[in-house]
Amino acid sequence: MLILNNATLTFETQQLAPFVSNIELTMLQPMVTVADTMLRQGTGAGAAYTDWLHLPTEYDKNEFARIQAAAKKIQANSKVLVVIGIGGSYLGARAAIDFLNEYFNNYLPDEQRDFPQVLFAGNSIAPAYLNSLIKVIGDRDFSVNVISKSGTTTEPAIAFRVFKQMLEDKYGVDGAHDRIYVTTDAKRGALKTLADAEGYERFVVPDGVGGRFSVLTAVGLLPIATAGGDIEQLTAGAAAGEVAYADADLTKNPAYQYAAYRNILYRKGYTTELLINYDPTLVQFGEWWKQLQGESEGKDGKGIFPATGNFSTDLHSFGQYIQDGRRNMFETLFRITEPVSDVVIPEMDADDGLGYLQGEKMSYVNRTASEGTLLAHVDGGVPNMIVELNKQDEFGLGQAIYFFEVAVAISGYLNGINPFDQPGVEAYKRNMFGLLGKPGYEELTAQLKIRL
Ligand code: PA5
C-alpha cells in the first residue's frame, strides 16, 4: 500500500490491505486519467462549474482585499455577526470557524473574546431557533452577512427579512445599510436586485463555483475572517493543494488515490462512507464534507452515502452497528497529529481503575482510542483509510478542503455522473415554492395539492 506525505496532509491506506490489492488501484489508472482530462480540460459534465479548481491562485485580489476590510469593520462595530445561508452558503464557513477556534469560544462573554461571535441563521425554517438566536444577540451591536447564490432560497430569505427589520429598527435605514453584507450572484437573483436597490456592500459567488465548492470565495472568507481566521493562510494551504493534487498519475496524487479507492470499495458493495473524527471541533467539517460528497455524488440512482462518526462519542451509540452490523460501509478517519492543547490526567490516590493512565496526556489516550477502534473495525470487516493533518490551522484546513474537493470531482467522474449539479435540491425547492403558493408556480401548486 502507498503512503504519501505532503507538508501537512498525509493520506494513508495501509489498513485497506485486507480489502483492496495494489493491482486494483493500478487497474484504475486509465479511468483516472480520463477523469483527470475531463476535469482539467473541461470536457466533462458540469465543466462550467469547475472554477473552484483555481480559486486559491486566481481569486479576485480586489474582492479579497474588500473581504478583509469588511471583516475589520465588522470586528470594530459589532459584537455579533449573523451569517444567513443554507447548504453550500454556510457549511464551509461554519466548519472553518469551528476548526480554527476553541470549541466553547462562541459561549465566552464579549470581553473574553477577541473577535465577534458568529451565529448562523437561515439554515432551517424553525421559528423557535430564530427567536432563540435573537434572544442571544440581545441588545448587542450586530451585523448581518446574507449569503445566497441564487438569491431565491426560502430559508435565508425569511431570516434576512427578520434581521433586516431588526437592524432598521435598531440603527435606522441608513445605519442598517452599514451593517448588511450581501454575498450573491454577480448578475442575477432577487438578492442581487435588492442589494443594488438598497446599496448594500456586495460580494460575489463566482458563476463557475457551485455552493458546496464556494468556501474559498466570499461565501466562506468573510465569516471566517470576521471570526479571526487568517484567510491568507487558508488560501495558501489550498494553493499548496492545487499543486499537490494536480498530477494525473495515481502514485503521485493522494487525492486521486482517495477517489480511486472509494470507487473500488463502492464497486465491492461498500456503499456508505463514514468520515470519522475524534474531536468536537471537527464535527462541522464532517457536515461540510457530507454535503460536498452527497450533493456531488448522489444522483442517477448511484453514489456513496456520506455519513459521519463523531468518536469516541458515537462509539457509544452506533459503534455496535459499525463493528457488527451490515457490512456495507467503510471509514475515512480525519485526524490531527498535534492537539491544539492538552490535558494531563491527574495523579491521585483514587480507586477508579485509572492508575495506569495517570500522568499521561489525554491526546495520547484519544489517539490510542482511534488506533484501537480502527483495528477493531478493520477486523470487523470495515475498510479504513486515514487523512491526517499535522496541525489544526488555516494552512492545513485549506489543504484539506482542496483535497476533498478534487477527490470528489474525480470520484464523480469515475462513477459516471456530473459531480457539479444538484437537480435533487432544486426539486424540493420547486415543490416548496409550489405548496407555499409562490407566483409562477400555480400549475405545480394544483398538482401537488391533489397528492397530499
Ligand atoms: O451547494 C449547493 O449548491 C446548495 O447546497 C446551495 O448552496 C443551497 O441550496 C443554497 O442555495 P443558495 O446559495 O442559492 O441560497
GROMACS .gro file of C-alpha atoms in nm, chain A:
model
  452
    1MET     CA    1   0.000   0.000   0.000
    2LEU     CA    2   0.114   0.353  -0.069
    3ILE     CA    3   0.177   0.619   0.187
    4LEU     CA    4   0.223   0.968   0.052
    5ASN     CA    5   0.335   1.256   0.267
    6ASN     CA    6   0.284   1.622   0.196
    7ALA     CA    7   0.387   1.919   0.403
    8THR     CA    8   0.080   1.898   0.622
    9LEU     CA    9  -0.158   1.633   0.492
   10THR     CA   10  -0.094   1.262   0.489
   11PHE     CA   11  -0.312   1.005   0.318
   12GLU     CA   12  -0.265   0.656   0.449
   13THR     CA   13  -0.411   0.336   0.308
   14GLN     CA   14  -0.221   0.067   0.496
   15GLN     CA   15  -0.537  -0.068   0.659
   16LEU     CA   16  -0.701  -0.128   0.322
   17ALA     CA   17  -0.474  -0.430   0.266
   18PRO     CA   18  -0.735  -0.693   0.357
   19PHE     CA   19  -0.989  -0.534   0.123
   20VAL     CA   20  -0.810  -0.392  -0.182
   21SER     CA   21  -0.495  -0.504  -0.364
   22ASN     CA   22  -0.239  -0.275  -0.524
   23ILE     CA   23  -0.322  -0.413  -0.865
   24GLU     CA   24  -0.681  -0.295  -0.831
   25LEU     CA   25  -0.556   0.059  -0.789
   26THR     CA   26  -0.319   0.029  -1.084
   27MET     CA   27  -0.602  -0.105  -1.298
   28LEU     CA   28  -0.798   0.215  -1.236
   29GLN     CA   29  -0.524   0.444  -1.367
   30PRO     CA   30  -0.660   0.465  -1.725
   31MET     CA   31  -1.006   0.565  -1.592
   32VAL     CA   32  -0.849   0.817  -1.358
   33THR     CA   33  -0.651   0.964  -1.648
   34VAL     CA   34  -0.977   1.013  -1.839
   35ALA     CA   35  -1.145   1.168  -1.533
   36ASP     CA   36  -0.846   1.399  -1.490
   37THR     CA   37  -0.875   1.513  -1.853
   38MET     CA   38  -1.249   1.571  -1.810
   39LEU     CA   39  -1.179   1.786  -1.506
   40ARG     CA   40  -0.869   1.973  -1.621
   41GLN     CA   41  -0.955   2.017  -1.988
   42GLY     CA   42  -1.318   2.100  -1.921
   43THR     CA   43  -1.455   1.813  -2.130
   44GLY     CA   44  -1.659   1.654  -1.851
   45ALA     CA   45  -2.021   1.710  -1.749
   46GLY     CA   46  -2.068   2.026  -1.545
   47ALA     CA   47  -1.739   2.176  -1.670
   48ALA     CA   48  -1.889   2.524  -1.638
   49TYR     CA   49  -1.875   2.477  -1.259
   50THR     CA   50  -1.509   2.390  -1.214
   51ASP     CA   51  -1.365   2.737  -1.148
   52TRP     CA   52  -1.309   2.634  -0.784
   53LEU     CA   53  -1.007   2.442  -0.917
   54HIS     CA   54  -0.805   2.763  -0.946
   55LEU     CA   55  -0.968   2.976  -0.676
   56PRO     CA   56  -0.666   2.952  -0.443
   57THR     CA   57  -0.433   3.106  -0.702
   58GLU     CA   58  -0.667   3.309  -0.919
   59TYR     CA   59  -0.918   3.460  -0.676
   60ASP     CA   60  -1.004   3.825  -0.742
   61LYS     CA   61  -0.747   4.021  -0.540
   62ASN     CA   62  -0.967   4.327  -0.515
   63GLU     CA   63  -1.255   4.121  -0.375
   64PHE     CA   64  -1.015   3.954  -0.130
   65ALA     CA   65  -0.899   4.294  -0.003
   66ARG     CA   66  -1.262   4.412   0.028
   67ILE     CA   67  -1.341   4.100   0.233
   68GLN     CA   68  -1.054   4.175   0.471
   69ALA     CA   69  -1.165   4.536   0.505
   70ALA     CA   70  -1.527   4.436   0.567
   71ALA     CA   71  -1.417   4.184   0.832
   72LYS     CA   72  -1.220   4.457   1.010
   73LYS     CA   73  -1.518   4.691   1.001
   74ILE     CA   74  -1.749   4.425   1.146
   75GLN     CA   75  -1.493   4.346   1.416
   76ALA     CA   76  -1.483   4.715   1.506
   77ASN     CA   77  -1.855   4.787   1.516
   78SER     CA   78  -2.021   4.455   1.608
   79LYS     CA   79  -2.021   4.202   1.887
   80VAL     CA   80  -2.213   3.953   1.672
   81LEU     CA   81  -2.213   3.865   1.304
   82VAL     CA   82  -2.525   3.680   1.191
   83VAL     CA   83  -2.443   3.468   0.886
   84ILE     CA   84  -2.758   3.385   0.693
   85GLY     CA   85  -2.736   3.100   0.444
   86ILE     CA   86  -2.809   2.732   0.389
   87GLY     CA   87  -2.621   2.435   0.237
   88GLY     CA   88  -2.312   2.545   0.050
   89SER     CA   89  -2.384   2.901   0.157
   90TYR     CA   90  -2.293   2.835   0.522
   91LEU     CA   91  -2.149   2.489   0.586
   92GLY     CA   92  -1.792   2.576   0.485
   93ALA     CA   93  -1.775   2.889   0.699
   94ARG     CA   94  -1.921   2.705   0.995
   95ALA     CA   95  -1.679   2.416   0.956
   96ALA     CA   96  -1.382   2.651   0.931
   97ILE     CA   97  -1.481   2.863   1.230
   98ASP     CA   98  -1.524   2.554   1.449
   99PHE     CA   99  -1.199   2.406   1.318
  100LEU     CA  100  -0.997   2.720   1.387
  101ASN     CA  101  -1.134   2.816   1.728
  102GLU     CA  102  -1.159   2.671   2.073
  103TYR     CA  103  -1.478   2.473   2.100
  104PHE     CA  104  -1.653   2.696   2.354
  105ASN     CA  105  -1.525   3.022   2.205
  106ASN     CA  106  -1.874   3.128   2.100
  107TYR     CA  107  -2.001   3.086   2.455
  108LEU     CA  108  -1.749   3.326   2.608
  109PRO     CA  109  -1.867   3.669   2.721
  110ASP     CA  110  -1.778   3.952   2.479
  111GLU     CA  111  -1.497   4.085   2.693
  112GLN     CA  112  -1.320   3.748   2.681
  113ARG     CA  113  -1.349   3.710   2.305
  114ASP     CA  114  -1.107   3.874   2.059
  115PHE     CA  115  -1.349   3.868   1.768
  116PRO     CA  116  -1.726   3.892   1.715
  117GLN     CA  117  -1.941   3.593   1.793
  118VAL     CA  118  -2.053   3.437   1.464
  119LEU     CA  119  -2.403   3.289   1.471
  120PHE     CA  120  -2.580   3.115   1.185
  121ALA     CA  121  -2.937   3.172   1.071
  122GLY     CA  122  -3.146   3.077   0.770
  123ASN     CA  123  -3.028   2.716   0.773
  124SER     CA  124  -3.364   2.589   0.895
  125ILE     CA  125  -3.722   2.714   0.899
  126ALA     CA  126  -3.768   2.653   1.270
  127PRO     CA  127  -3.918   2.967   1.429
  128ALA     CA  128  -3.801   2.880   1.780
  129TYR     CA  129  -3.438   2.867   1.662
  130LEU     CA  130  -3.467   3.215   1.517
  131ASN     CA  131  -3.632   3.352   1.831
  132SER     CA  132  -3.364   3.195   2.046
  133LEU     CA  133  -3.090   3.346   1.830
  134ILE     CA  134  -3.249   3.689   1.857
  135LYS     CA  135  -3.252   3.646   2.234
  136VAL     CA  136  -2.881   3.560   2.235
  137ILE     CA  137  -2.798   3.875   2.038
  138GLY     CA  138  -2.995   4.078   2.290
  139ASP     CA  139  -2.913   4.447   2.276
  140ARG     CA  140  -2.559   4.394   2.147
  141ASP     CA  141  -2.435   4.554   1.827
  142PHE     CA  142  -2.455   4.320   1.532
  143SER     CA  143  -2.409   4.296   1.155
  144VAL     CA  144  -2.553   4.055   0.901
  145ASN     CA  145  -2.394   3.868   0.612
  146VAL     CA  146  -2.668   3.719   0.395
  147ILE     CA  147  -2.538   3.459   0.152
  148SER     CA  148  -2.738   3.304  -0.131
  149LYS     CA  149  -2.604   3.234  -0.477
  150SER     CA  150  -2.948   3.205  -0.634
  151GLY     CA  151  -3.089   3.476  -0.412
  152THR     CA  152  -3.419   3.290  -0.410
  153THR     CA  153  -3.378   3.024  -0.139
  154THR     CA  154  -3.667   3.042   0.105
  155GLU     CA  155  -3.488   2.969   0.434
  156PRO     CA  156  -3.230   3.250   0.416
  157ALA     CA  157  -3.478   3.488   0.254
  158ILE     CA  158  -3.713   3.458   0.554
  159ALA     CA  159  -3.431   3.502   0.805
  160PHE     CA  160  -3.293   3.801   0.617
  161ARG     CA  161  -3.630   3.979   0.629
  162VAL     CA  162  -3.638   3.935   1.004
  163PHE     CA  163  -3.281   4.063   1.062
  164LYS     CA  164  -3.312   4.346   0.808
  165GLN     CA  165  -3.611   4.472   1.002
  166MET     CA  166  -3.428   4.432   1.333
  167LEU     CA  167  -3.130   4.629   1.201
  168GLU     CA  168  -3.350   4.904   1.061
  169ASP     CA  169  -3.543   4.928   1.389
  170LYS     CA  170  -3.219   4.948   1.587
  171TYR     CA  171  -2.997   5.163   1.366
  172GLY     CA  172  -3.237   5.330   1.120
  173VAL     CA  173  -3.237   5.255   0.746
  174ASP     CA  174  -2.901   5.426   0.684
  175GLY     CA  175  -2.736   5.267   0.986
  176ALA     CA  176  -2.862   4.926   0.875
  177HIS     CA  177  -2.700   4.977   0.533
  178ASP     CA  178  -2.368   4.997   0.708
  179ARG     CA  179  -2.421   4.658   0.870
  180ILE     CA  180  -2.561   4.446   0.588
  181TYR     CA  181  -2.323   4.249   0.367
  182VAL     CA  182  -2.467   4.056   0.074
  183THR     CA  183  -2.291   3.763  -0.093
  184THR     CA  184  -2.471   3.651  -0.408
  185ASP     CA  185  -2.454   3.601  -0.784
  186ALA     CA  186  -2.279   3.874  -0.982
  187LYS     CA  187  -2.561   3.924  -1.229
  188ARG     CA  188  -2.894   3.780  -1.125
  189GLY     CA  189  -3.135   3.688  -0.846
  190ALA     CA  190  -3.370   3.864  -0.607
  191LEU     CA  191  -3.093   3.924  -0.351
  192LYS     CA  192  -2.870   4.093  -0.608
  193THR     CA  193  -3.160   4.314  -0.717
  194LEU     CA  194  -3.234   4.406  -0.355
  195ALA     CA  195  -2.867   4.472  -0.274
  196ASP     CA  196  -2.833   4.700  -0.575
  197ALA     CA  197  -3.154   4.884  -0.496
  198GLU     CA  198  -3.055   4.938  -0.133
  199GLY     CA  199  -2.682   4.995  -0.199
  200TYR     CA  200  -2.560   4.720   0.037
  201GLU     CA  201  -2.195   4.616   0.020
  202ARG     CA  202  -2.198   4.318  -0.211
  203PHE     CA  203  -1.963   4.022  -0.265
  204VAL     CA  204  -1.981   3.770  -0.544
  205VAL     CA  205  -2.030   3.395  -0.563
  206PRO     CA  206  -1.845   3.340  -0.893
  207ASP     CA  207  -2.051   3.191  -1.177
  208GLY     CA  208  -1.830   2.888  -1.217
  209VAL     CA  209  -1.833   2.788  -0.849
  210GLY     CA  210  -2.123   2.587  -0.705
  211GLY     CA  211  -2.236   2.638  -0.346
  212ARG     CA  212  -2.060   2.335  -0.198
  213PHE     CA  213  -1.730   2.437  -0.362
  214SER     CA  214  -1.756   2.801  -0.254
  215VAL     CA  215  -1.590   2.812   0.090
  216LEU     CA  216  -1.278   2.975  -0.056
  217THR     CA  217  -1.483   3.264  -0.201
  218ALA     CA  218  -1.650   3.545  -0.007
  219VAL     CA  219  -1.912   3.285   0.096
  220GLY     CA  220  -1.667   3.140   0.345
  221LEU     CA  221  -1.395   3.401   0.361
  222LEU     CA  222  -1.594   3.691   0.505
  223PRO     CA  223  -1.738   3.500   0.804
  224ILE     CA  224  -1.407   3.319   0.861
  225ALA     CA  225  -1.206   3.643   0.854
  226THR     CA  226  -1.457   3.815   1.083
  227ALA     CA  227  -1.415   3.531   1.333
  228GLY     CA  228  -1.039   3.597   1.332
  229GLY     CA  229  -0.930   3.331   1.080
  230ASP     CA  230  -0.623   3.406   0.871
  231ILE     CA  231  -0.773   3.379   0.522
  232GLU     CA  232  -0.437   3.435   0.354
  233GLN     CA  233  -0.303   3.120   0.520
  234LEU     CA  234  -0.625   2.934   0.441
  235THR     CA  235  -0.588   3.024   0.074
  236ALA     CA  236  -0.216   2.940   0.084
  237GLY     CA  237  -0.298   2.593   0.215
  238ALA     CA  238  -0.548   2.541  -0.065
  239ALA     CA  239  -0.290   2.670  -0.314
  240ALA     CA  240  -0.050   2.405  -0.184
  241GLY     CA  241  -0.327   2.155  -0.256
  242GLU     CA  242  -0.364   2.297  -0.606
  243VAL     CA  243  -0.003   2.191  -0.669
  244ALA     CA  244  -0.004   1.868  -0.469
  245TYR     CA  245  -0.323   1.724  -0.619
  246ALA     CA  246  -0.279   1.810  -0.985
  247ASP     CA  247  -0.092   1.506  -1.113
  248ALA     CA  248  -0.290   1.254  -1.320
  249ASP     CA  249  -0.054   0.981  -1.201
  250LEU     CA  250  -0.224   0.792  -0.917
  251THR     CA  251   0.106   0.711  -0.750
  252LYS     CA  252   0.178   1.082  -0.711
  253ASN     CA  253  -0.163   1.220  -0.624
  254PRO     CA  254  -0.316   1.128  -0.286
  255ALA     CA  255  -0.647   1.299  -0.366
  256TYR     CA  256  -0.684   1.090  -0.681
  257GLN     CA  257  -0.588   0.780  -0.482
  258TYR     CA  258  -0.858   0.855  -0.230
  259ALA     CA  259  -1.108   0.892  -0.516
  260ALA     CA  260  -0.992   0.568  -0.676
  261TYR     CA  261  -1.005   0.366  -0.354
  262ARG     CA  262  -1.354   0.497  -0.283
  263ASN     CA  263  -1.457   0.382  -0.629
  264ILE     CA  264  -1.302   0.038  -0.582
  265LEU     CA  265  -1.475  -0.003  -0.247
  266TYR     CA  266  -1.807   0.118  -0.385
  267ARG     CA  267  -1.797  -0.142  -0.661
  268LYS     CA  268  -1.738  -0.410  -0.397
  269GLY     CA  269  -2.056  -0.315  -0.217
  270TYR     CA  270  -1.921  -0.067   0.037
  271THR     CA  271  -2.184   0.193  -0.038
  272THR     CA  272  -2.164   0.403   0.280
  273GLU     CA  273  -1.863   0.610   0.384
  274LEU     CA  274  -1.821   0.745   0.735
  275LEU     CA  275  -1.589   1.041   0.786
  276ILE     CA  276  -1.460   0.984   1.137
  277ASN     CA  277  -1.328   1.246   1.378
  278TYR     CA  278  -1.212   1.233   1.739
  279ASP     CA  279  -1.259   1.599   1.826
  280PRO     CA  280  -1.575   1.811   1.855
  281THR     CA  281  -1.405   2.096   1.664
  282LEU     CA  282  -1.407   1.867   1.356
  283VAL     CA  283  -1.777   1.781   1.369
  284GLN     CA  284  -1.879   2.069   1.145
  285PHE     CA  285  -1.602   1.981   0.899
  286GLY     CA  286  -1.784   1.650   0.870
  287GLU     CA  287  -2.108   1.833   0.793
  288TRP     CA  288  -1.935   2.031   0.517
  289TRP     CA  289  -1.782   1.710   0.380
  290LYS     CA  290  -2.120   1.534   0.391
  291GLN     CA  291  -2.274   1.799   0.169
  292LEU     CA  292  -1.976   1.803  -0.066
  293GLN     CA  293  -1.994   1.427  -0.112
  294GLY     CA  294  -2.369   1.378  -0.103
  295GLU     CA  295  -2.468   1.661  -0.331
  296SER     CA  296  -2.187   1.587  -0.575
  297GLU     CA  297  -2.222   1.210  -0.600
  298GLY     CA  298  -2.573   1.106  -0.507
  299LYS     CA  299  -2.750   1.107  -0.842
  300ASP     CA  300  -2.881   0.888  -1.122
  301GLY     CA  301  -2.954   0.613  -0.870
  302LYS     CA  302  -2.588   0.590  -0.771
  303GLY     CA  303  -2.335   0.722  -0.523
  304ILE     CA  304  -2.166   0.651  -0.192
  305PHE     CA  305  -2.387   0.755   0.100
  306PRO     CA  306  -2.187   1.002   0.312
  307ALA     CA  307  -2.222   0.989   0.689
  308THR     CA  308  -2.009   1.093   0.982
  309GLY     CA  309  -1.889   0.936   1.303
  310ASN     CA  310  -1.805   1.168   1.591
  311PHE     CA  311  -1.586   0.945   1.806
  312SER     CA  312  -1.545   0.839   2.069
  313THR     CA  313  -1.896   0.980   2.140
  314ASP     CA  314  -2.068   0.780   1.866
  315LEU     CA  315  -1.886   0.460   1.954
  316HIS     CA  316  -2.129   0.453   2.243
  317SER     CA  317  -2.428   0.493   2.012
  318PHE     CA  318  -2.390   0.330   1.671
  319GLY     CA  319  -2.044   0.185   1.730
  320GLN     CA  320  -2.211  -0.153   1.767
  321TYR     CA  321  -2.353  -0.127   1.415
  322ILE     CA  322  -2.018  -0.031   1.265
  323GLN     CA  323  -1.846  -0.324   1.434
  324ASP     CA  324  -2.109  -0.583   1.374
  325GLY     CA  325  -2.394  -0.470   1.153
  326ARG     CA  326  -2.446  -0.493   0.777
  327ARG     CA  327  -2.105  -0.496   0.604
  328ASN     CA  328  -2.158  -0.221   0.350
  329MET     CA  329  -1.957   0.065   0.499
  330PHE     CA  330  -1.605   0.198   0.502
  331GLU     CA  331  -1.443   0.468   0.712
  332THR     CA  332  -1.214   0.760   0.641
  333LEU     CA  333  -1.051   0.879   0.958
  334PHE     CA  334  -0.986   1.253   0.953
  335ARG     CA  335  -0.745   1.331   1.233
  336ILE     CA  336  -0.494   1.587   1.351
  337THR     CA  337  -0.150   1.486   1.478
  338GLU     CA  338  -0.077   1.773   1.716
  339PRO     CA  339  -0.360   1.865   1.952
  340VAL     CA  340  -0.432   2.236   1.987
  341SER     CA  341  -0.390   2.195   2.362
  342ASP     CA  342  -0.356   1.906   2.605
  343VAL     CA  343  -0.459   1.783   2.947
  344VAL     CA  344  -0.251   1.563   3.173
  345ILE     CA  345  -0.454   1.301   3.356
  346PRO     CA  346  -0.416   1.389   3.725
  347GLU     CA  347  -0.216   1.168   3.955
  348MET     CA  348  -0.419   1.078   4.261
  349ASP     CA  349  -0.480   0.810   4.509
  350ALA     CA  350  -0.820   0.703   4.381
  351ASP     CA  351  -0.973   0.363   4.334
  352ASP     CA  352  -1.115   0.442   3.992
  353GLY     CA  353  -0.914   0.195   3.781
  354LEU     CA  354  -0.730   0.476   3.605
  355GLY     CA  355  -0.398   0.441   3.782
  356TYR     CA  356  -0.229   0.305   3.467
  357LEU     CA  357  -0.312   0.626   3.281
  358GLN     CA  358  -0.224   0.886   3.539
  359GLY     CA  359   0.034   1.135   3.420
  360GLU     CA  360  -0.047   1.053   3.056
  361LYS     CA  361  -0.171   1.314   2.813
  362MET     CA  362  -0.535   1.296   2.708
  363SER     CA  363  -0.421   1.337   2.346
  364TYR     CA  364  -0.229   1.008   2.381
  365VAL     CA  365  -0.543   0.833   2.505
  366ASN     CA  366  -0.750   0.988   2.225
  367ARG     CA  367  -0.504   0.881   1.957
  368THR     CA  368  -0.478   0.534   2.103
  369ALA     CA  369  -0.856   0.513   2.103
  370SER     CA  370  -0.853   0.597   1.733
  371GLU     CA  371  -0.593   0.327   1.663
  372GLY     CA  372  -0.770   0.063   1.868
  373THR     CA  373  -1.103   0.143   1.709
  374LEU     CA  374  -0.962   0.144   1.360
  375LEU     CA  375  -0.808  -0.201   1.404
  376ALA     CA  376  -1.126  -0.338   1.561
  377HIS     CA  377  -1.332  -0.206   1.272
  378VAL     CA  378  -1.089  -0.346   1.014
  379ASP     CA  379  -1.114  -0.683   1.191
  380GLY     CA  380  -1.492  -0.645   1.181
  381GLY     CA  381  -1.483  -0.602   0.801
  382VAL     CA  382  -1.482  -0.222   0.770
  383PRO     CA  383  -1.215  -0.088   0.530
  384ASN     CA  384  -1.032   0.215   0.670
  385MET     CA  385  -0.830   0.500   0.522
  386ILE     CA  386  -0.669   0.791   0.707
  387VAL     CA  387  -0.645   1.157   0.612
  388GLU     CA  388  -0.421   1.324   0.867
  389LEU     CA  389  -0.320   1.686   0.914
  390ASN     CA  390  -0.019   1.754   1.131
  391LYS     CA  391  -0.169   2.079   1.261
  392GLN     CA  392  -0.514   2.223   1.316
  393ASP     CA  393  -0.451   2.557   1.149
  394GLU     CA  394  -0.562   2.763   0.850
  395PHE     CA  395  -0.298   2.623   0.616
  396GLY     CA  396  -0.390   2.263   0.691
  397LEU     CA  397  -0.760   2.337   0.664
  398GLY     CA  398  -0.714   2.497   0.321
  399GLN     CA  399  -0.523   2.195   0.202
  400ALA     CA  400  -0.782   1.952   0.340
  401ILE     CA  401  -1.067   2.144   0.177
  402TYR     CA  402  -0.890   2.130  -0.158
  403PHE     CA  403  -0.803   1.761  -0.113
  404PHE     CA  404  -1.167   1.663  -0.066
  405GLU     CA  405  -1.294   1.892  -0.344
  406VAL     CA  406  -1.056   1.747  -0.604
  407ALA     CA  407  -1.123   1.394  -0.484
  408VAL     CA  408  -1.500   1.423  -0.515
  409ALA     CA  409  -1.471   1.563  -0.867
  410ILE     CA  410  -1.259   1.266  -0.981
  411SER     CA  411  -1.474   1.026  -0.784
  412GLY     CA  412  -1.790   1.158  -0.951
  413TYR     CA  413  -1.647   1.123  -1.298
  414LEU     CA  414  -1.523   0.771  -1.218
  415ASN     CA  415  -1.879   0.683  -1.123
  416GLY     CA  416  -2.023   0.830  -1.443
  417ILE     CA  417  -2.216   1.123  -1.301
  418ASN     CA  418  -2.200   1.501  -1.318
  419PRO     CA  419  -2.042   1.598  -0.983
  420PHE     CA  420  -2.130   1.964  -1.023
  421ASP     CA  421  -2.508   1.983  -1.047
  422GLN     CA  422  -2.775   1.929  -0.780
  423PRO     CA  423  -3.107   1.853  -0.951
  424GLY     CA  424  -3.238   1.686  -0.636
  425VAL     CA  425  -3.202   2.003  -0.429
  426GLU     CA  426  -3.382   2.204  -0.694
  427ALA     CA  427  -3.672   1.953  -0.692
  428TYR     CA  428  -3.751   2.012  -0.325
  429LYS     CA  429  -3.713   2.389  -0.365
  430ARG     CA  430  -3.964   2.388  -0.654
  431ASN     CA  431  -4.216   2.181  -0.457
  432MET     CA  432  -4.183   2.416  -0.163
  433PHE     CA  433  -4.249   2.716  -0.387
  434GLY     CA  434  -4.549   2.535  -0.534
  435LEU     CA  435  -4.701   2.440  -0.200
  436LEU     CA  436  -4.641   2.782  -0.049
  437GLY     CA  437  -4.815   2.946  -0.347
  438LYS     CA  438  -4.523   3.140  -0.498
  439PRO     CA  439  -4.643   3.331  -0.806
  440GLY     CA  440  -4.546   3.150  -1.126
  441TYR     CA  441  -4.586   2.802  -0.972
  442GLU     CA  442  -4.969   2.781  -0.993
  443GLU     CA  443  -4.983   2.468  -1.206
  444LEU     CA  444  -4.739   2.282  -0.979
  445THR     CA  445  -4.935   2.400  -0.672
  446ALA     CA  446  -5.251   2.237  -0.807
  447GLN     CA  447  -5.073   1.913  -0.899
  448LEU     CA  448  -4.903   1.880  -0.561
  449LYS     CA  449  -5.210   1.961  -0.354
  450ILE     CA  450  -5.404   1.677  -0.517
  451ARG     CA  451  -5.132   1.438  -0.398
  452LEU     CA  452  -5.133   1.547  -0.036
   0.00000   0.00000   0.00000
